[in-house]
Amino acid sequence: MKTLFKKVLIFFLLSGLLSSCSALLDIASHYDDCSYPGCDRKIKKGSAYCPHHDGNLMKNNINTSLKNMRKQASVGHY
């Protein structure tokens, strides 16, 4: 009974120690932060940048804006 108690106690102490270490490393590493200098936003899935600084998103926004401007110009409304 004493050895089982010691093993369970050691298990919980080790798991608590390892989980606190992983939490501290996660906080220190900023692994999920945007790679754009000075940006603290969280990254977009599959990218190293947040949605605001992701190149594909910006490219798509520019293409959509240009397309809308061409439509407005062809209709005659600016």
Tab-separated table of C-alpha atoms in Angstrom, residues 4-52:
chain	number	residue	atom	x	y	z
A	4	LEU	CA	1.545	2.255	-4.435
A	5	PHE	CA	0.972	5.572	-2.662
A	6	LYS	CA	4.582	6.629	-3.322
A	7	LYS	CA	4.324	5.690	-6.998
A	8	VAL	CA	1.069	7.621	-7.411
A	9	LEU	CA	2.542	10.613	-5.596
A	10	ILE	CA	5.682	10.568	-7.754
A	11	PHE	CA	3.544	10.264	-10.891
A	12	PHE	CA	1.458	13.322	-9.981
A	13	LEU	CA	4.519	15.352	-8.989
A	14	LEU	CA	6.290	14.535	-12.266
A	15	SER	CA	3.219	15.222	-14.386
A	16	GLY	CA	2.681	18.547	-12.590
A	17	LEU	CA	6.308	19.494	-13.087
A	18	LEU	CA	6.300	18.595	-16.785
A	19	SER	CA	3.016	20.366	-17.496
A	20	SER	CA	4.201	23.554	-15.789
A	21	CYS	CA	7.449	23.433	-17.780
A	22	SER	CA	5.577	23.030	-21.060
A	23	ALA	CA	3.272	25.920	-20.179
A	24	LEU	CA	6.260	28.162	-19.425
A	25	LEU	CA	7.965	27.179	-22.679
A	26	ASP	CA	4.791	27.933	-24.627
A	27	ILE	CA	4.520	31.369	-23.056
A	28	ALA	CA	8.207	32.095	-23.641
A	29	SER	CA	8.347	30.860	-27.228
A	30	HIS	CA	5.417	32.819	-28.727
A	31	TYR	CA	5.133	29.989	-31.240
A	32	ASP	CA	1.592	30.981	-32.257
A	33	ASP	CA	2.369	34.674	-32.803
A	34	CYS	CA	2.494	36.313	-36.224
A	35	SER	CA	5.963	36.478	-37.785
A	36	TYR	CA	5.440	40.065	-38.949
A	37	PRO	CA	7.739	42.316	-36.864
A	38	GLY	CA	5.876	43.948	-33.983
A	39	CYS	CA	2.622	42.007	-34.514
A	40	ASP	CA	1.267	40.078	-31.521
A	41	ARG	CA	-1.744	38.500	-33.241
A	42	LYS	CA	-2.169	34.727	-33.469
A	43	ILE	CA	-1.166	32.995	-36.707
A	44	LYS	CA	-3.592	31.780	-39.351
A	45	LYS	CA	-3.754	27.996	-39.766
A	46	GLY	CA	-1.218	26.869	-42.367
A	47	SER	CA	0.684	30.170	-42.314
A	48	ALA	CA	3.353	31.893	-40.262
A	49	TYR	CA	1.355	35.150	-40.298
A	50	CYS	CA	-1.919	36.384	-38.868
A	51	PRO	CA	-4.832	36.898	-41.287
A	52	HIS	CA	-3.993	40.607	-41.504
